[in-house]
Short mmCIF file of C-alpha atoms in Angstrom, two decimals:
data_model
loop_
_atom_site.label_atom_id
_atom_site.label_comp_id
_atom_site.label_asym_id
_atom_site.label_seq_id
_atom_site.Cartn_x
_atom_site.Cartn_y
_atom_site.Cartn_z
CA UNK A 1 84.33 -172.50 -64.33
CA UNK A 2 87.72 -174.03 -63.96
CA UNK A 3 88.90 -177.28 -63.75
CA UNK A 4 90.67 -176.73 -60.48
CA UNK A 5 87.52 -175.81 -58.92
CA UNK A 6 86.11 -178.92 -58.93
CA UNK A 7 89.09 -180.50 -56.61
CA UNK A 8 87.98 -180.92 -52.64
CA UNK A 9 90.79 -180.71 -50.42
CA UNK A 10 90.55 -181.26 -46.35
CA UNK A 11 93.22 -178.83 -45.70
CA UNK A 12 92.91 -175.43 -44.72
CA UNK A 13 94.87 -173.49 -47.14
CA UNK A 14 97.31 -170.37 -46.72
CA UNK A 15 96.70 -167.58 -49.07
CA UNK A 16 99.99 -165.42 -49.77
CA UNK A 17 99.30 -163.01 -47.80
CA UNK A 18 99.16 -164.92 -44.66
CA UNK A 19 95.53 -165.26 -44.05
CA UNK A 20 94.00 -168.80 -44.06
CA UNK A 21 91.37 -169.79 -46.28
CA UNK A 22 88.27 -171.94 -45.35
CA UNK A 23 88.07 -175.32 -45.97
CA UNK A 24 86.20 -176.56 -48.64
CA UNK A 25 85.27 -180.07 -47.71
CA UNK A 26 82.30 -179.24 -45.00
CA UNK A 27 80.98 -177.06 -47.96
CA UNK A 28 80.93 -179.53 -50.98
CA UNK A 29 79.54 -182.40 -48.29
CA UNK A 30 76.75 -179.89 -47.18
CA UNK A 31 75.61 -179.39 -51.19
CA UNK A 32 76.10 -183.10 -51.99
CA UNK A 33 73.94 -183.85 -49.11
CA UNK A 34 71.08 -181.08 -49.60
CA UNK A 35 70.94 -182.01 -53.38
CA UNK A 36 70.31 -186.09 -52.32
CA UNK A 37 67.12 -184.34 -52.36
CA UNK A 38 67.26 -183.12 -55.96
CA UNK A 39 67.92 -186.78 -56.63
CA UNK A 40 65.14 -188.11 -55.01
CA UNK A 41 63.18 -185.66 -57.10
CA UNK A 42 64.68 -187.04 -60.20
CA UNK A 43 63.58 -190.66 -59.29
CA UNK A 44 59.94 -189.11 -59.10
CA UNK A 45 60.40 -187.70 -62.93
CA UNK A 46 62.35 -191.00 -64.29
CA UNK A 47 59.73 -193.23 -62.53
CA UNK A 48 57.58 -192.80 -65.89
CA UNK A 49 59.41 -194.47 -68.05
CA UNK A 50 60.15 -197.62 -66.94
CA UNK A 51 55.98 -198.13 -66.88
CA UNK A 52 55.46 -198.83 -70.25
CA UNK A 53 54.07 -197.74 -73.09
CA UNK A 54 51.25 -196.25 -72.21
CA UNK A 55 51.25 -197.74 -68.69
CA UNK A 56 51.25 -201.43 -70.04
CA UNK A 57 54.03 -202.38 -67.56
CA UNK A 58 52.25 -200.54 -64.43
CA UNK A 59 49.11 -202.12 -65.01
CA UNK A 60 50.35 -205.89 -65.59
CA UNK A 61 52.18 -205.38 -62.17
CA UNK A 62 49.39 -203.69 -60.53
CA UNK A 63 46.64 -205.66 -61.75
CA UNK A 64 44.85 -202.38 -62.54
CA UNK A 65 43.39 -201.38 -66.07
CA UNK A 66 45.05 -198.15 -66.85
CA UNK A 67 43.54 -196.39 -70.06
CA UNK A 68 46.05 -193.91 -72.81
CA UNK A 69 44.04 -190.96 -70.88
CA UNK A 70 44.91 -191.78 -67.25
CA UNK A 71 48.41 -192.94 -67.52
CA UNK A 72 48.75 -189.40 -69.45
CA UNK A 73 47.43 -188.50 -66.10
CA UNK A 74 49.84 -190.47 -63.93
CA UNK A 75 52.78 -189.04 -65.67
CA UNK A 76 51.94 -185.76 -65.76
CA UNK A 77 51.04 -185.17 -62.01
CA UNK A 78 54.44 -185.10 -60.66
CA UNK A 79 54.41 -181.94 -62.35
CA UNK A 80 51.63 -180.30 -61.33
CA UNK A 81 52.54 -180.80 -57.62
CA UNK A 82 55.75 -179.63 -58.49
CA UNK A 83 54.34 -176.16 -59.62
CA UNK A 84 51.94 -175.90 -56.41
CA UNK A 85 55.48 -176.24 -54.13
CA UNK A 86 57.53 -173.27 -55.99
CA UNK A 87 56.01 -170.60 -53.90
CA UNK A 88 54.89 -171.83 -50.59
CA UNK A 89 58.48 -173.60 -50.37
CA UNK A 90 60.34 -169.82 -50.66
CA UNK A 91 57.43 -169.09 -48.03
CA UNK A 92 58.00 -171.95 -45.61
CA UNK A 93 62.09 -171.77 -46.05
CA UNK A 94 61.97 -168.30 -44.90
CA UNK A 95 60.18 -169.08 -41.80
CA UNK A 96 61.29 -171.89 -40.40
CA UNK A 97 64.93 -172.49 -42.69
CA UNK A 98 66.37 -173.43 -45.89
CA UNK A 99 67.39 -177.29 -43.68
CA UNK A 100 63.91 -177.38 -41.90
CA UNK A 101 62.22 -176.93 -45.03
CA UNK A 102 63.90 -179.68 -46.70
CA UNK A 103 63.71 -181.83 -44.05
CA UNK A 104 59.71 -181.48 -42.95
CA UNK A 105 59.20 -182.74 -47.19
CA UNK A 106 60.42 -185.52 -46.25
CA UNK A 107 57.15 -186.31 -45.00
CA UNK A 108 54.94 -186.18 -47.85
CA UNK A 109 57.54 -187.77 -50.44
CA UNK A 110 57.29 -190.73 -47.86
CA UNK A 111 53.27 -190.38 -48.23
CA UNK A 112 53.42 -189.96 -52.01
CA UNK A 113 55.10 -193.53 -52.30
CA UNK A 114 53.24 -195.21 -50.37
CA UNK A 115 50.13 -194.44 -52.15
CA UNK A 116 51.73 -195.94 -55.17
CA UNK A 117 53.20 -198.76 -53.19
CA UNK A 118 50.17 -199.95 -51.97
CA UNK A 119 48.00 -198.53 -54.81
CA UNK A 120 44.77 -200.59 -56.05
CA UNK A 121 43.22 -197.77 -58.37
CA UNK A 122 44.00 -194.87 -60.71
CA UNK A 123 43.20 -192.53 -58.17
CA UNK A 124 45.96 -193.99 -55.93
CA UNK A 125 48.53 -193.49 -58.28
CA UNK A 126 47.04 -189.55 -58.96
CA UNK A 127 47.44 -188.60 -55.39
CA UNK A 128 50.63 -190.10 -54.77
CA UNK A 129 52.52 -188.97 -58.02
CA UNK A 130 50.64 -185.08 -57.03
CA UNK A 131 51.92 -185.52 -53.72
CA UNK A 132 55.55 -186.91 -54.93
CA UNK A 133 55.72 -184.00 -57.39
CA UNK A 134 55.32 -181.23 -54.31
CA UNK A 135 58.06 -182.52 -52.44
CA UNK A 136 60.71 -182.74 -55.39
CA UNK A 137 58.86 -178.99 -56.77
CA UNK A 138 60.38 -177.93 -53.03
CA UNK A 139 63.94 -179.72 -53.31
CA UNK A 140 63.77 -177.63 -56.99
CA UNK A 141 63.53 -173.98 -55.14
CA UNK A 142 65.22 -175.15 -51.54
CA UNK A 143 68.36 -177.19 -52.52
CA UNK A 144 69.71 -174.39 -54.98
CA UNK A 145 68.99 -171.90 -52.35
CA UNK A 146 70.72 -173.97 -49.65
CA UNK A 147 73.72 -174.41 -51.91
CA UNK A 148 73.98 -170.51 -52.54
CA UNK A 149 73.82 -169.43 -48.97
CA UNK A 150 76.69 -171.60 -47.61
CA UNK A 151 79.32 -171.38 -50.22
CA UNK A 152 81.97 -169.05 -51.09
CA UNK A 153 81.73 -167.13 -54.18
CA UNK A 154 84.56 -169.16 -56.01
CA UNK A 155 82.66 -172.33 -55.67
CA UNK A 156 79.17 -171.26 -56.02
CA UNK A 157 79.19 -171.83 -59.34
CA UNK A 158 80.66 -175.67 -58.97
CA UNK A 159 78.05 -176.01 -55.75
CA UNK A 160 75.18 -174.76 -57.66
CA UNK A 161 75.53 -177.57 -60.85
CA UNK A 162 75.31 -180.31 -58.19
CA UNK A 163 71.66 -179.97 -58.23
CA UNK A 164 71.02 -179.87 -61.68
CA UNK A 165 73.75 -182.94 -62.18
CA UNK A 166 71.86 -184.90 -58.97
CA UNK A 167 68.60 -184.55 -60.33
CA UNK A 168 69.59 -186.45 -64.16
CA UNK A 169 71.27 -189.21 -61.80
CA UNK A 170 67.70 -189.41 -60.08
CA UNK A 171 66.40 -189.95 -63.24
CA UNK A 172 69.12 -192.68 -64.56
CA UNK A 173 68.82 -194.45 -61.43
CA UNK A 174 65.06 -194.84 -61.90
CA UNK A 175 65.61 -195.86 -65.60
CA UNK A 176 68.52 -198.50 -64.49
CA UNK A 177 66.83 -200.09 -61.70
CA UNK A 178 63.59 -200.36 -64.03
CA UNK A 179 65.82 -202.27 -66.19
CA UNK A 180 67.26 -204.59 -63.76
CA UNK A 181 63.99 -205.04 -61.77
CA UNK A 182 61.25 -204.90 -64.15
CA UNK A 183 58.44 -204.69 -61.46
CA UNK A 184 57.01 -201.13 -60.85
CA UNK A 185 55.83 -201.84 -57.14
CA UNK A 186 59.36 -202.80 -56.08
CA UNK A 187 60.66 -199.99 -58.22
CA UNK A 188 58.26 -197.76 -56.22
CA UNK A 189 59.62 -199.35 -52.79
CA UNK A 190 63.37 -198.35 -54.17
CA UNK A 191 62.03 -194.67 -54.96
CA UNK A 192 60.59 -194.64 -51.52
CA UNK A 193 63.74 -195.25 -49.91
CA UNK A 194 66.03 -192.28 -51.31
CA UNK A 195 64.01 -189.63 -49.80
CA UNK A 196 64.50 -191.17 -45.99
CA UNK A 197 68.69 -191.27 -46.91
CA UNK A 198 68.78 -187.74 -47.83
CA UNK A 199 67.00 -187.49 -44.49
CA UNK A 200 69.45 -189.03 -42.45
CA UNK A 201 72.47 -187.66 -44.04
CA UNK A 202 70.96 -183.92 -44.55
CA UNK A 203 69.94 -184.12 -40.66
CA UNK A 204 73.31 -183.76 -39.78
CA UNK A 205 74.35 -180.48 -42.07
CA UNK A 206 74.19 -176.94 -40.82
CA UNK A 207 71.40 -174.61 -41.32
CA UNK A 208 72.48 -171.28 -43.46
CA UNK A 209 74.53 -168.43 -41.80
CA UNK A 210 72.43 -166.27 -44.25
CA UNK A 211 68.93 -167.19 -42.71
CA UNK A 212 69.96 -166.73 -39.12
CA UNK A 213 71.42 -163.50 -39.80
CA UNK A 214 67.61 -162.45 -41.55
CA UNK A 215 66.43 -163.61 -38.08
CA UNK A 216 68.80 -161.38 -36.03
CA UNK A 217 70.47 -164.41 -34.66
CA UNK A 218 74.35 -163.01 -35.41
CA UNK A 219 75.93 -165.62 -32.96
CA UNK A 220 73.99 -169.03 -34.63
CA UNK A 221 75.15 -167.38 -37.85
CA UNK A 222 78.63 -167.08 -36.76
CA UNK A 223 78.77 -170.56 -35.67
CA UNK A 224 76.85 -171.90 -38.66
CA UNK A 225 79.56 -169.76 -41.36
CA UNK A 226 82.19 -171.60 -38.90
CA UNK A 227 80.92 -175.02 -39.55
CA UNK A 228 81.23 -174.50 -43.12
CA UNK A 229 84.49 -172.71 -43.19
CA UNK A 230 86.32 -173.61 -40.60
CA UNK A 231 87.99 -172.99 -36.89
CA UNK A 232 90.86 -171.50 -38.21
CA UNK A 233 88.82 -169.25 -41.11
CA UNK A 234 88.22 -165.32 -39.69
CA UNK A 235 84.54 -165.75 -40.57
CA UNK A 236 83.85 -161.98 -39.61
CA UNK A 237 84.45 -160.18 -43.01
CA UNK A 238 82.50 -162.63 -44.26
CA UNK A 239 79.76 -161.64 -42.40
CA UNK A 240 79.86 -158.56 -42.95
CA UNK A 241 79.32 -158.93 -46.37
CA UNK A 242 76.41 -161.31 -45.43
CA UNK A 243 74.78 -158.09 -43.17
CA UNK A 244 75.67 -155.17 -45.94
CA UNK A 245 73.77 -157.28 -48.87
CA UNK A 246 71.22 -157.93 -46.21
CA UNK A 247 70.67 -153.94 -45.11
CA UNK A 248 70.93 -152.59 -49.05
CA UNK A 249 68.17 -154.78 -49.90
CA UNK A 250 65.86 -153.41 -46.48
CA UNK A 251 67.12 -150.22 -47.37
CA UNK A 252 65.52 -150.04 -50.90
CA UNK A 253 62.54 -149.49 -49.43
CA UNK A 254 60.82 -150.20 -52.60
CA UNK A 255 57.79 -152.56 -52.92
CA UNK A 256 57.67 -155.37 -54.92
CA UNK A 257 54.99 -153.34 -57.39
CA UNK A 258 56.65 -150.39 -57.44
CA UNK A 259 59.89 -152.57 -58.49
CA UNK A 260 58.20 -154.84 -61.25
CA UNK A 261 57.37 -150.84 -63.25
CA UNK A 262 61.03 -150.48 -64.52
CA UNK A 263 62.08 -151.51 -67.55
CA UNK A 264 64.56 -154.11 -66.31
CA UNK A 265 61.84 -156.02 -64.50
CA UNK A 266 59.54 -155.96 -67.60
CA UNK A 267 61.92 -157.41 -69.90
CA UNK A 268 63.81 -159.64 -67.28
CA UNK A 269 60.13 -161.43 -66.86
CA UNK A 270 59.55 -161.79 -70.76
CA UNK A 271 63.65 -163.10 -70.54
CA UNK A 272 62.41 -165.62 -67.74
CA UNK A 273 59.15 -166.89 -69.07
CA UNK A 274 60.28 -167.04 -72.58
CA UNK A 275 62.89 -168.99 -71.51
CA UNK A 276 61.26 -171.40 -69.64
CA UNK A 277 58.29 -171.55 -72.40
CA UNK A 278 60.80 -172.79 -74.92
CA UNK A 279 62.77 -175.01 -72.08
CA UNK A 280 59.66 -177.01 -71.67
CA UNK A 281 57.60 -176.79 -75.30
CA UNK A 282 61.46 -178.35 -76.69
CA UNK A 283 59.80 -181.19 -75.26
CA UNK A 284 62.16 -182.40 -72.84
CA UNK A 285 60.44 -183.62 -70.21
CA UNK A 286 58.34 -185.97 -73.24
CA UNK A 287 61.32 -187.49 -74.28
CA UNK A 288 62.51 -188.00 -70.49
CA UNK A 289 59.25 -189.06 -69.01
CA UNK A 290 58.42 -191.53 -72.08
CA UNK A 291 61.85 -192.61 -73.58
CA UNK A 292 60.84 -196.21 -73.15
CA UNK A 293 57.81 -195.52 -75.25
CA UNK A 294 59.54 -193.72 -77.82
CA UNK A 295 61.75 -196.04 -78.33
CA UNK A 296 58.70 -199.37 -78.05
CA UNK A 297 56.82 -196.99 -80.81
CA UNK A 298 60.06 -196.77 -83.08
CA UNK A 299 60.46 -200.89 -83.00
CA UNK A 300 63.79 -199.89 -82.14
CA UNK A 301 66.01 -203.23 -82.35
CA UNK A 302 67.31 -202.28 -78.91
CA UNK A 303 65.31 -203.12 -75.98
CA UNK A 304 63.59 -199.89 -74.94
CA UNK A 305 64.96 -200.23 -71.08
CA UNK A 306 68.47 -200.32 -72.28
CA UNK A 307 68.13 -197.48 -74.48
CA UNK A 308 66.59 -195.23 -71.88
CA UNK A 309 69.25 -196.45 -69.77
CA UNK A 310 72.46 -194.61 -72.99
CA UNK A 311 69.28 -191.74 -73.08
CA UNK A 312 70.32 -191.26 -69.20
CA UNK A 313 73.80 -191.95 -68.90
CA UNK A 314 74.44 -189.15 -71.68
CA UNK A 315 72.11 -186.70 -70.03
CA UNK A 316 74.19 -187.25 -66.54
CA UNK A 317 77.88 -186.55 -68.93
CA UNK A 318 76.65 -183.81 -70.53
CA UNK A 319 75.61 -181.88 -67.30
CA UNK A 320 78.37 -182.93 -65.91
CA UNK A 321 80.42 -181.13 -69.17
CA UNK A 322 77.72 -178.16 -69.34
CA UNK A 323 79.30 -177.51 -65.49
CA UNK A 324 82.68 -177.36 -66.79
CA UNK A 325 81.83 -174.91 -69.90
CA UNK A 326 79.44 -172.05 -68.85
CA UNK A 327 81.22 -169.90 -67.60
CA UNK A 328 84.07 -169.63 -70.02
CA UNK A 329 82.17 -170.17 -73.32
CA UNK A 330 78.60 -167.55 -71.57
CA UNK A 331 75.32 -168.35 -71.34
CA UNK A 332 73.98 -166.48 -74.64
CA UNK A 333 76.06 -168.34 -76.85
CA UNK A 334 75.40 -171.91 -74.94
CA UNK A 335 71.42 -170.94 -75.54
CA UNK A 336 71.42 -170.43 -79.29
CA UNK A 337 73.70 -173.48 -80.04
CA UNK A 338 71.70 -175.53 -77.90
CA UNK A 339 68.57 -174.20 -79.04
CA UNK A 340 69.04 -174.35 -82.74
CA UNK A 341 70.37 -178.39 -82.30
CA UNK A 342 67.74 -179.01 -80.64
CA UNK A 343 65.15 -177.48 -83.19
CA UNK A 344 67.51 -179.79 -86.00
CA UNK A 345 67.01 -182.87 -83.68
CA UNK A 346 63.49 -182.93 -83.11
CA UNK A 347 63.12 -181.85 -86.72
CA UNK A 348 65.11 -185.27 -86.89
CA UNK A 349 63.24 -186.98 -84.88
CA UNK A 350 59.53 -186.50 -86.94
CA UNK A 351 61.25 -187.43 -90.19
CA UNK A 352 62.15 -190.42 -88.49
CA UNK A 353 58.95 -191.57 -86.85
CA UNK A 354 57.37 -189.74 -90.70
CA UNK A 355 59.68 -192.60 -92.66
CA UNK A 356 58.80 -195.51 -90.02
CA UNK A 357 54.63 -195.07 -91.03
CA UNK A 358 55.42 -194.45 -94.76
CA UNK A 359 58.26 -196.02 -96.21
CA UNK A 360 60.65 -198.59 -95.76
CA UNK A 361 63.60 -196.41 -95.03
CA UNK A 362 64.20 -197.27 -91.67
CA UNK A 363 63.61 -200.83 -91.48
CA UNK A 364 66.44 -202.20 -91.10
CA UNK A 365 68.02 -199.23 -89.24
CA UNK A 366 65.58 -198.77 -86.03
CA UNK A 367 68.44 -197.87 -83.66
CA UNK A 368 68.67 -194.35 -85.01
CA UNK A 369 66.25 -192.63 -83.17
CA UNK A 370 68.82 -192.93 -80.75
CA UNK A 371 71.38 -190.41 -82.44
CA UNK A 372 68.94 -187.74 -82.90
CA UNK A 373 67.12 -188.01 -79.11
CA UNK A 374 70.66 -188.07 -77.67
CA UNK A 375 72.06 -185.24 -79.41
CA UNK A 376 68.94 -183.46 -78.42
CA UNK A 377 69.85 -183.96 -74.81
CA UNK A 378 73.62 -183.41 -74.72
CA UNK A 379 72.68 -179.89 -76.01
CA UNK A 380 69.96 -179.61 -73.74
CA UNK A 381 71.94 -180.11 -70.72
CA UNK A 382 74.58 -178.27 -71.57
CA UNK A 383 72.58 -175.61 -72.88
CA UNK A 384 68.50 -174.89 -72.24
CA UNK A 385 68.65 -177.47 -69.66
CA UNK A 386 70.58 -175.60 -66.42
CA UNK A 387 70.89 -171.66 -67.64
CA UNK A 388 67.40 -170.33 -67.81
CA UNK A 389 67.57 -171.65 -64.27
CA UNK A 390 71.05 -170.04 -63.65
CA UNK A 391 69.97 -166.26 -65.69
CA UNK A 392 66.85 -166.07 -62.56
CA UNK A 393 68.86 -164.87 -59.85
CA UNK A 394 71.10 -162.43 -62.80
CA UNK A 395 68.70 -160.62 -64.63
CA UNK A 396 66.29 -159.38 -61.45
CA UNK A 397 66.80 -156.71 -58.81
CA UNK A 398 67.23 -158.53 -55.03
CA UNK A 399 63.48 -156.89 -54.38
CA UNK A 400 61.83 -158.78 -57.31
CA UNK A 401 64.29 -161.50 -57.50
CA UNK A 402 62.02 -163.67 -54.23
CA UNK A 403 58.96 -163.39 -56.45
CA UNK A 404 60.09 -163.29 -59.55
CA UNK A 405 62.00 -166.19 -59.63
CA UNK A 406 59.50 -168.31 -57.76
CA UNK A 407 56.68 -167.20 -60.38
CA UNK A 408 59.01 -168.36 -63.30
CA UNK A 409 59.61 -171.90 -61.80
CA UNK A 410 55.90 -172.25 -60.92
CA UNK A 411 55.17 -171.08 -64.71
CA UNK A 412 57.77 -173.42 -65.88
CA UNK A 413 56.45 -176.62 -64.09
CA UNK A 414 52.72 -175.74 -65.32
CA UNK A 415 54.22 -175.88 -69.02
CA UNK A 416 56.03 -179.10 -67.74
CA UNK A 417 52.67 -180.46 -67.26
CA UNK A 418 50.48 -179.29 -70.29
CA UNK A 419 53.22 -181.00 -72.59
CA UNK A 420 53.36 -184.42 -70.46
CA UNK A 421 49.86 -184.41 -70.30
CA UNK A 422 49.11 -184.07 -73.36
CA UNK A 423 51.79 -185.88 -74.73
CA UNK A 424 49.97 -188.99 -75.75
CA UNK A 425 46.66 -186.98 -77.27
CA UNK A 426 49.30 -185.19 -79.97
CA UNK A 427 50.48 -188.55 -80.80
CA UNK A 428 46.68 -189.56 -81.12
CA UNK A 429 45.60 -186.55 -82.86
CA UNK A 430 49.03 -186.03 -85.24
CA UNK A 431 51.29 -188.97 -84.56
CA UNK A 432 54.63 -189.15 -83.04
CA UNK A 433 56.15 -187.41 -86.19
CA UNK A 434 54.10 -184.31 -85.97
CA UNK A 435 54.30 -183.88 -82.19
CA UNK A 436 58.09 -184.07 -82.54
CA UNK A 437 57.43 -181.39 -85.87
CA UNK A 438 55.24 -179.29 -83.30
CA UNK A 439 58.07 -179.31 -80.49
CA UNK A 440 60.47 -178.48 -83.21
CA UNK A 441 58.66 -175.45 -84.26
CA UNK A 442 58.50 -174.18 -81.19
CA UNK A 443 62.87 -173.97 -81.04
CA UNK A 444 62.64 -172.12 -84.37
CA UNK A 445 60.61 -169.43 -83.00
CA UNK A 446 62.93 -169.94 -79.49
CA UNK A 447 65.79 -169.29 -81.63
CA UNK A 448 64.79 -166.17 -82.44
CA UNK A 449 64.01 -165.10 -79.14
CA UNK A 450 67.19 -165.95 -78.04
CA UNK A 451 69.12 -163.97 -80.49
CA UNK A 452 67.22 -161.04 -80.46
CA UNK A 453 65.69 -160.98 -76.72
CA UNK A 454 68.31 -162.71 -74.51
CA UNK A 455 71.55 -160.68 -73.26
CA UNK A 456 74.90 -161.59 -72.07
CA UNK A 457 75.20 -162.34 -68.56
CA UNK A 458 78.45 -163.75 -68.62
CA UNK A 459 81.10 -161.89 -66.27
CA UNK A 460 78.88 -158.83 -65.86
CA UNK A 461 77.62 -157.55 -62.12
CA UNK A 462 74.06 -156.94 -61.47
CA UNK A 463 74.64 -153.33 -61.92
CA UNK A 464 75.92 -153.71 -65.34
CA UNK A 465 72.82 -156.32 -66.59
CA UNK A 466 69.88 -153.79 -65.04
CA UNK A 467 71.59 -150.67 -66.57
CA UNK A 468 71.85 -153.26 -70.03
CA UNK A 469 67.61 -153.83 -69.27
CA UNK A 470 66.89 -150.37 -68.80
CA UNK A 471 68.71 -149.15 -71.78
#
């Protein structure tokens, strides 16, 4: 992706030859607004961390006694409702629209908080962190498909990052106003209110010309691709285009059964669930969801707020970088870099926490964990982080792509929750040095799946990748 991309300008431009070219602004203000949501979703995941270890900080400000086991619970939730949104949401959008859809889930993040506003048990805080997780599992499937349907094709790209770069400033802003605050109910109240912003401001985009055209409504999709584009724009080839991808994929005629027999859907779902097995069992979402307890259980010399705080700010950068890099460096190459730091880091990491319980080497040096979890994520986002996501919609056919790509995010949110769940029994049952050895095992056998499993996707039409997964 080039660097010239990333410029908005309010002018409509004149090509060369004479024709003008849509404006940009009304699209990049549309995908800024529909991924608010994706940072919404992020305050849900970053919301963790700023608890405590083990829940200490949610239970002095709650008054509530919160055991190891239940605040494993409370963390891990968010996930789990994330998973149960990935396929009703592509369901629901389809029905009623990509904005709709974002819009009604409103409704049950609002509900979600307010059970953990107003919480006075552990079973408050379970149903409102399930029902937080469904609405930000929909913003994960509805935002990106938003984004996709209203941009042109030399922006998608920059449009399509915004989510991914929206949802690690969720997760910052939760960390920093943890920080600053230092009260989980008023952090909660904060939380509450992003969701009911990205309500007001997404209220007032367009819904996609793509889903009126699937309804037969030509003329609400004309306006709608004129909104985005334009007065001046000739939105008619672009419709056309719209209506030919459209009618090839009813013309297939080909169920979704008969689709998932070829050898290009067989090994794009072991691409897709591999990937997303070793996204997850890297342990990411660990390290994001309890960075403030790594860093308590390290007796790191900085306070563990502040260092979640650099864990953040370097997580926003790098996906910010990773936007700028993927498409000239490819994704192939981005995975195995990313994948074999990452197996070096957590590797890292256990030596660390090993040396803390058993010698003195450390001691006077508690800070660096912080090298080794930060390096972990900088590859991450550049790397694992966004393009398992971005390979979905590349390596299936448009008749599996629906389901398939739904089934991997469902299957990568479960996995999301078995390793946050769990998180705090490893460190009972082997200690923070061998769950960081276990998570670092799993890259090494990730690496290899990469190299020999994974294929180039870079600069390659579908065409080219299925006749690649058939060979």
């Amino acid at each position: 992706m080039s660097v010239e991309k990333i410029g908005i300008s309010q002018q409509t431009l004149v090509s060369t030859d004479g024709l003008v070219r849509a404006k940009r602004l009304p699209q990049y203000l549309a995908g800024l607004a529909a991924t608010l949501g994706a940072l919404a979703a992020g305050m849900v995941l970053g919301w963790t961390s700023p608890a405590g270890e083990n829940g200490v900080n949610l239970a002095k400000n709650y008054d509530i006694k919160i055991s190891i086991t239940e605040f494993s619970w409370i963390g891990s939730l968010a996930t789990l409702g994330a998973g149960a949104m990935c396929i009703p949401i592509g369901i629901i959008a389809d029905l009623i629209g990509r904005k709709t859809a974002m819009l009604i889930m409103v409704v049950p993040f609002t509900i979600g908080w307010l059970l953990i506003i107003f919480s006075n048990s552990v079973l408050m805080f379970y149903f409102g962190r399930f029902i937080t997780g469904l609405s930000g599992g929909a913003f994960c499937v509805a935002a990106p498909l938003y984004t996709a349907e209203i941009a042109e094709k030399e922006i998608r790209g920059t449009l399509g990052s915004y989510f991914q770069l929206m949802l690690t400033v969720g997760i910052l802003a939760a960390y920093v106003f943890g920080a600053i605050i230092e009260n989980m109910r008023t952090l909660s109240i904060i939380c509450a209110v992003m969701p009911l912003i990205f309500f007001g401001i997404f209220f007032l985009m367009p819904e996609t010309p793509v889903y009126y055209l699937k309804k037969g409504n030509e003329e609400a999709a004309r306006k709608s691709l004129i909104k985005f584009r334009g007065n001046e724009y000739d939105v008619e080839a672009e419709l056309q285009a719209h209506r030919e991808a459209l009618e090839e994929t009813r013309r297939s005629g080909r169920s979704f059964f008969d689709s998932i027999k070829s050898p290009a859907a067989k090994k794009g779902f072991v691409i897709a669930y591999g990937l997303m097995l070793f996204q997850q069992m890297s342990g990411v979402n660990s390290i994001i969801f309890y960075s403030s307890d790594i860093f308590s259980g390290a007796g790191s010399a900085i306070s563990p707020n502040i260092a979640t705080i650099i864990v953040g700010t370097v997580q926003v950068v790098s996906v910010f970088f990773g936007t700028l890099v993927v498409d000239k460096l490819g994704r192939r190459i981005l995975l195995l870099i990313s994948i074999i730091v990452m197996f070096l880091m957590t590797l890292l990491l256990g030596i660390y926490f090993y040396c803390l319980d058993h010698t003195t080497a450390f001691d006077n040096i508690t800070w660096f964990a912080l090298i080794p979890l930060c390096t972990f994520l900088v590859v991450f986002s550049v790397g694992f982080g966004p393009i398992p996501w971005m390979m979905m919609p590349e390596i299936f056919a448009p008749e599996v792509k629906g389901i398939a790509g739904s089934s991997a995010c469902l299957f990568n949110w479960l996995m999301a929750f078995i390793v946050t769940k769990f998180y705090s029994d490893m460190k009972e049952a082997v200690q923070s040095y061998g769950t960081f050895w276990i998570f670092s095992l799993f890259s090494a056998v990730g690496t290899v799946f990469v190299y020999f499993l994974v294929p180039e996707t870079k600069g390659k039409t579908l065409d080219q990748i299925q006749r690649e997964l058939n060979g």
